[in-house]
CSV table of C-alpha atoms in Angstrom, one decimal:
chain,number,residue,atom,x,y,z
A,585,UNK,CA,-6.3,20.6,5.5
A,586,UNK,CA,-4.1,23.6,6.1
A,587,UNK,CA,-4.8,26.6,8.6
A,588,UNK,CA,-3.4,29.4,9.8
A,589,UNK,CA,-4.7,31.6,13.4
A,590,UNK,CA,-3.3,34.8,14.1
A,591,UNK,CA,-4.3,37.0,17.1
A,592,UNK,CA,-7.3,38.8,16.2
A,593,UNK,CA,-6.3,43.4,15.9
A,594,UNK,CA,-6.8,46.1,16.4
A,595,UNK,CA,-3.2,45.5,18.4
A,596,UNK,CA,-2.3,48.8,19.4
A,597,UNK,CA,1.4,50.4,20.1
A,598,UNK,CA,3.3,54.2,20.9
A,599,UNK,CA,5.9,54.5,18.0
A,600,UNK,CA,9.0,52.3,19.6
A,601,UNK,CA,7.1,49.6,21.0
A,602,UNK,CA,8.3,46.7,20.9
A,603,UNK,CA,5.7,44.3,18.4
A,604,UNK,CA,4.6,40.9,18.2
A,605,UNK,CA,1.2,39.3,16.6
A,606,UNK,CA,1.2,35.5,16.9
A,607,UNK,CA,0.5,32.6,14.6
A,608,UNK,CA,0.2,29.5,14.3
A,609,UNK,CA,-1.1,26.9,11.8
A,610,UNK,CA,-2.0,23.6,11.1
A,611,UNK,CA,-0.6,22.1,8.0
A,612,UNK,CA,0.7,18.3,6.8
A,613,UNK,CA,3.9,18.2,5.9
A,614,UNK,CA,6.4,21.5,5.8
A,615,UNK,CA,5.0,24.4,4.1
A,616,UNK,CA,6.6,27.3,3.8
A,617,UNK,CA,5.3,30.3,6.0
A,618,UNK,CA,4.8,33.6,4.9
A,619,UNK,CA,4.0,37.4,6.3
A,620,UNK,CA,1.9,40.5,4.9
A,621,UNK,CA,1.3,43.6,5.0
A,622,UNK,CA,-2.1,45.7,3.6
A,623,UNK,CA,-1.5,49.3,3.7
A,624,UNK,CA,-4.5,50.9,3.3
A,625,UNK,CA,-6.0,51.1,-0.1
A,626,UNK,CA,-2.8,49.1,-1.5
A,627,UNK,CA,-2.6,45.5,-2.7
A,628,UNK,CA,-1.1,42.7,-0.5
A,629,UNK,CA,2.5,43.0,-0.2
A,630,UNK,CA,5.3,40.3,1.2
A,631,UNK,CA,7.2,41.2,3.8
A,632,UNK,CA,9.3,37.7,4.4
A,633,UNK,CA,8.9,34.3,3.8
A,634,UNK,CA,11.2,31.1,5.3
A,635,UNK,CA,10.9,27.9,4.1
A,636,UNK,CA,11.7,25.8,6.0
A,637,UNK,CA,12.1,24.9,10.1
A,638,UNK,CA,14.0,27.2,12.2
A,639,UNK,CA,14.8,29.4,9.0
A,640,UNK,CA,14.6,33.8,10.2
A,641,UNK,CA,12.6,35.5,7.6
A,642,UNK,CA,13.6,39.9,8.3
A,643,UNK,CA,13.1,42.3,6.7
A,644,UNK,CA,12.2,46.6,7.5
A,645,UNK,CA,13.0,45.6,10.9
A,646,UNK,CA,11.1,43.0,10.9
A,647,UNK,CA,11.5,38.7,11.4
A,648,UNK,CA,10.2,36.0,12.5
A,649,UNK,CA,11.3,32.1,13.2
A,650,UNK,CA,9.7,29.1,11.1
A,651,UNK,CA,9.4,27.3,14.6
A,652,UNK,CA,7.7,23.8,13.7
A,653,UNK,CA,7.8,21.8,16.8
A,654,UNK,CA,5.4,24.8,18.0
A,655,UNK,CA,4.3,25.1,14.1
A,656,UNK,CA,4.6,28.4,14.3
A,657,UNK,CA,6.0,31.9,13.1
A,658,UNK,CA,5.3,35.0,15.0
A,659,UNK,CA,6.3,37.6,13.5
A,660,UNK,CA,7.9,40.7,15.7
A,661,UNK,CA,9.7,43.7,15.9
A,662,UNK,CA,11.9,45.9,18.0
A,663,UNK,CA,10.6,49.8,17.5
A,664,UNK,CA,7.9,50.4,15.6
A,665,UNK,CA,7.3,53.5,13.4
A,666,UNK,CA,3.3,55.1,12.0
A,667,UNK,CA,4.5,53.7,9.3
A,668,UNK,CA,3.4,50.3,10.2
A,669,UNK,CA,-0.2,50.6,10.7
A,670,UNK,CA,-0.8,48.1,8.6
A,671,UNK,CA,-2.5,44.8,8.6
A,672,UNK,CA,-0.6,42.1,8.7
A,673,UNK,CA,-1.4,38.6,7.7
A,674,UNK,CA,0.0,35.1,8.4
A,675,UNK,CA,0.5,32.8,5.5
A,676,UNK,CA,0.9,29.0,4.5
A,677,UNK,CA,1.8,27.3,1.3
A,678,UNK,CA,2.8,23.7,0.3
A,679,UNK,CA,5.0,24.9,-2.7
A,680,UNK,CA,6.7,28.4,-2.1
A,681,UNK,CA,3.9,30.2,-2.0
A,682,UNK,CA,4.1,30.5,-6.7
A,683,UNK,CA,2.4,27.7,-7.1
A,684,UNK,CA,-0.2,27.1,-5.0
A,685,UNK,CA,-2.6,29.1,-3.1
A,686,UNK,CA,-2.5,31.1,-0.4
A,687,UNK,CA,-4.6,30.1,2.8
A,688,UNK,CA,-4.8,32.6,4.9
A,689,UNK,CA,-5.3,33.6,8.3
A,690,UNK,CA,-7.7,35.9,9.1
A,691,UNK,CA,-5.4,39.0,10.1
A,692,UNK,CA,-4.1,41.6,12.5
A,693,UNK,CA,-4.8,45.4,12.5
A,694,UNK,CA,-2.0,47.0,13.4
A,695,UNK,CA,-2.6,51.2,14.2
A,696,UNK,CA,1.2,52.5,16.3
A,697,UNK,CA,0.0,55.8,17.7
A,698,UNK,CA,2.8,58.7,17.9
B,502,UNK,CA,9.2,45.6,-10.7
B,503,UNK,CA,6.6,43.3,-10.1
B,504,UNK,CA,3.4,45.2,-10.3
B,505,UNK,CA,-0.3,43.7,-10.7
B,506,UNK,CA,-3.6,45.1,-11.6
B,507,UNK,CA,-7.0,44.8,-10.5
B,508,UNK,CA,-9.7,47.1,-13.0
B,509,UNK,CA,-12.5,47.8,-11.9
B,510,UNK,CA,-11.0,48.8,-8.7
B,511,UNK,CA,-15.0,49.3,-6.8
B,512,UNK,CA,-18.1,47.6,-9.0
B,513,UNK,CA,-21.6,47.9,-8.1
B,514,UNK,CA,-23.9,45.8,-10.6
B,515,UNK,CA,-27.4,44.0,-10.7
B,516,UNK,CA,-28.9,41.5,-9.5
B,517,UNK,CA,-28.3,38.9,-11.6
B,518,UNK,CA,-26.3,40.3,-14.1
B,519,UNK,CA,-23.0,39.8,-14.6
B,520,UNK,CA,-19.8,41.3,-14.8
B,521,UNK,CA,-16.4,41.0,-15.4
B,522,UNK,CA,-12.7,41.8,-13.1
B,523,UNK,CA,-9.5,41.3,-15.2
B,524,UNK,CA,-5.9,41.4,-13.6
B,525,UNK,CA,-3.3,41.9,-15.9
B,526,UNK,CA,0.8,41.3,-14.4
B,527,UNK,CA,2.6,44.8,-15.9
B,528,UNK,CA,6.1,43.8,-15.6
B,529,UNK,CA,6.4,39.8,-15.7
B,530,UNK,CA,4.6,36.9,-17.3
B,531,UNK,CA,2.9,35.5,-14.7
B,532,UNK,CA,2.8,31.4,-15.1
B,533,UNK,CA,-0.2,31.2,-12.6
B,534,UNK,CA,-2.4,33.8,-11.5
B,535,UNK,CA,-4.6,33.5,-8.8
B,536,UNK,CA,-8.0,34.4,-7.3
B,537,UNK,CA,-9.2,34.9,-3.8
B,538,UNK,CA,-12.7,36.5,-2.3
B,539,UNK,CA,-12.2,38.6,1.7
B,540,UNK,CA,-14.9,38.5,3.0
B,541,UNK,CA,-15.0,41.9,5.6
B,542,UNK,CA,-12.8,41.2,8.8
B,543,UNK,CA,-12.2,37.7,7.2
B,544,UNK,CA,-9.3,35.9,5.9
B,545,UNK,CA,-9.1,35.6,2.0
B,546,UNK,CA,-10.3,32.6,0.5
B,547,UNK,CA,-8.4,30.9,-2.3
B,548,UNK,CA,-11.1,30.5,-4.9
B,549,UNK,CA,-9.4,28.9,-7.8
B,550,UNK,CA,-5.8,28.8,-9.3
B,551,UNK,CA,-5.5,29.1,-13.4
B,552,UNK,CA,-2.2,28.5,-15.4
B,553,UNK,CA,-2.0,30.3,-18.6
B,554,UNK,CA,-3.8,28.5,-21.2
B,555,UNK,CA,-5.0,25.5,-19.0
B,556,UNK,CA,-8.8,25.4,-17.7
B,557,UNK,CA,-8.9,26.8,-14.2
B,558,UNK,CA,-8.3,25.2,-10.8
B,559,UNK,CA,-11.2,25.9,-8.4
B,560,UNK,CA,-11.3,25.0,-4.9
B,561,UNK,CA,-14.3,23.0,-2.8
B,562,UNK,CA,-17.4,25.1,-3.2
B,563,UNK,CA,-17.1,26.9,-5.6
B,564,UNK,CA,-18.9,27.1,-8.1
B,565,UNK,CA,-17.1,27.5,-11.5
B,566,UNK,CA,-20.2,27.3,-13.9
B,567,UNK,CA,-20.4,30.8,-11.5
B,568,UNK,CA,-16.9,32.0,-11.1
B,569,UNK,CA,-16.0,32.1,-14.8
B,570,UNK,CA,-12.1,32.3,-14.6
B,571,UNK,CA,-10.7,32.6,-18.7
B,572,UNK,CA,-5.7,33.0,-18.6
B,573,UNK,CA,-5.6,33.5,-22.6
B,574,UNK,CA,-2.3,35.0,-21.9
B,575,UNK,CA,0.5,35.1,-19.5
B,576,UNK,CA,-0.3,38.7,-18.3
B,577,UNK,CA,-4.0,39.2,-17.8
B,578,UNK,CA,-6.5,37.3,-16.6
B,579,UNK,CA,-10.1,37.2,-15.9
B,580,UNK,CA,-13.1,36.1,-13.6
B,581,UNK,CA,-16.1,36.9,-15.2
B,582,UNK,CA,-18.9,36.1,-11.6
B,583,UNK,CA,-22.5,35.5,-13.6
B,584,UNK,CA,-25.7,35.7,-13.0
B,585,UNK,CA,-24.3,37.7,-9.9
B,586,UNK,CA,-27.0,38.2,-6.7
B,587,UNK,CA,-26.7,39.8,-2.7
B,588,UNK,CA,-24.8,37.4,-1.8
B,589,UNK,CA,-21.4,37.5,-3.9
B,590,UNK,CA,-20.6,40.9,-2.8
B,591,UNK,CA,-17.0,41.4,-1.0
B,592,UNK,CA,-13.5,42.0,-2.3
B,593,UNK,CA,-11.7,39.4,-4.8
B,594,UNK,CA,-8.0,40.0,-5.1
B,595,UNK,CA,-6.4,37.9,-8.1
B,596,UNK,CA,-2.3,37.5,-7.2
B,597,UNK,CA,0.2,36.2,-10.1
B,598,UNK,CA,3.0,34.7,-10.1
B,599,UNK,CA,6.7,34.6,-12.7
B,600,UNK,CA,7.1,31.0,-10.9
B,601,UNK,CA,7.0,28.6,-8.1
B,602,UNK,CA,10.3,30.0,-5.8
B,603,UNK,CA,9.3,33.2,-5.6
B,604,UNK,CA,6.4,33.8,-4.2
B,605,UNK,CA,2.7,36.0,-5.3
B,606,UNK,CA,2.1,39.8,-6.9
B,607,UNK,CA,-1.4,40.9,-5.1
B,608,UNK,CA,-3.6,42.5,-6.8
B,609,UNK,CA,-4.5,45.9,-4.9
B,610,UNK,CA,-8.3,44.3,-5.1
B,611,UNK,CA,-11.7,45.6,-6.6
B,612,UNK,CA,-14.8,45.7,-4.4
B,613,UNK,CA,-18.2,44.2,-6.3
B,614,UNK,CA,-22.3,45.5,-4.6
B,615,UNK,CA,-24.8,43.5,-6.3
B,616,UNK,CA,-27.8,45.3,-5.5
């Protein structure tokens, strides 16, 4: 079956530091890949997604590239802000993400210190 | 846009009773809704998928007679935990999708505590 593995936190960084959160997956076929973010007290929000190999998803300064050869979808940001503090979930879907349930990683708690 | 609400946000019930959780898409019609369960420091686990007017499809290992899902309209799905036990205590999250390519929008979750 499908599975997602992501680095466990908490990850603590200083403001303006470079961020990488690793995510690897196991799936049959060609899944769509997602990063969701959950701010305190709020529901999950889609941060970015990629639907085929070599696609790069980007949003709010975050980027992730769908690497089929390494089955990875690492999340990166060049300069983090305190407001980026949240829990980040890597996920995959066998479809575009609307018709099938998502398989999630355990989530990475990111803490950005001023 | 694309707001999903859940009610209640938290609930405490006694062992043996049933509790209903509502999930609503506020500004779009959801052809498909999903129910997830999240344990502390764990990932979200898909419980079931429901399409409006159809029976829900449950994931392996999820008791359909215990977790009753109704998707009666394009904006409302309900999850009823029947004869709740302390091991059912968890964070339940719903999501809704307006279509196959548009992804899912998540509700804020419901914390269930069974005493």
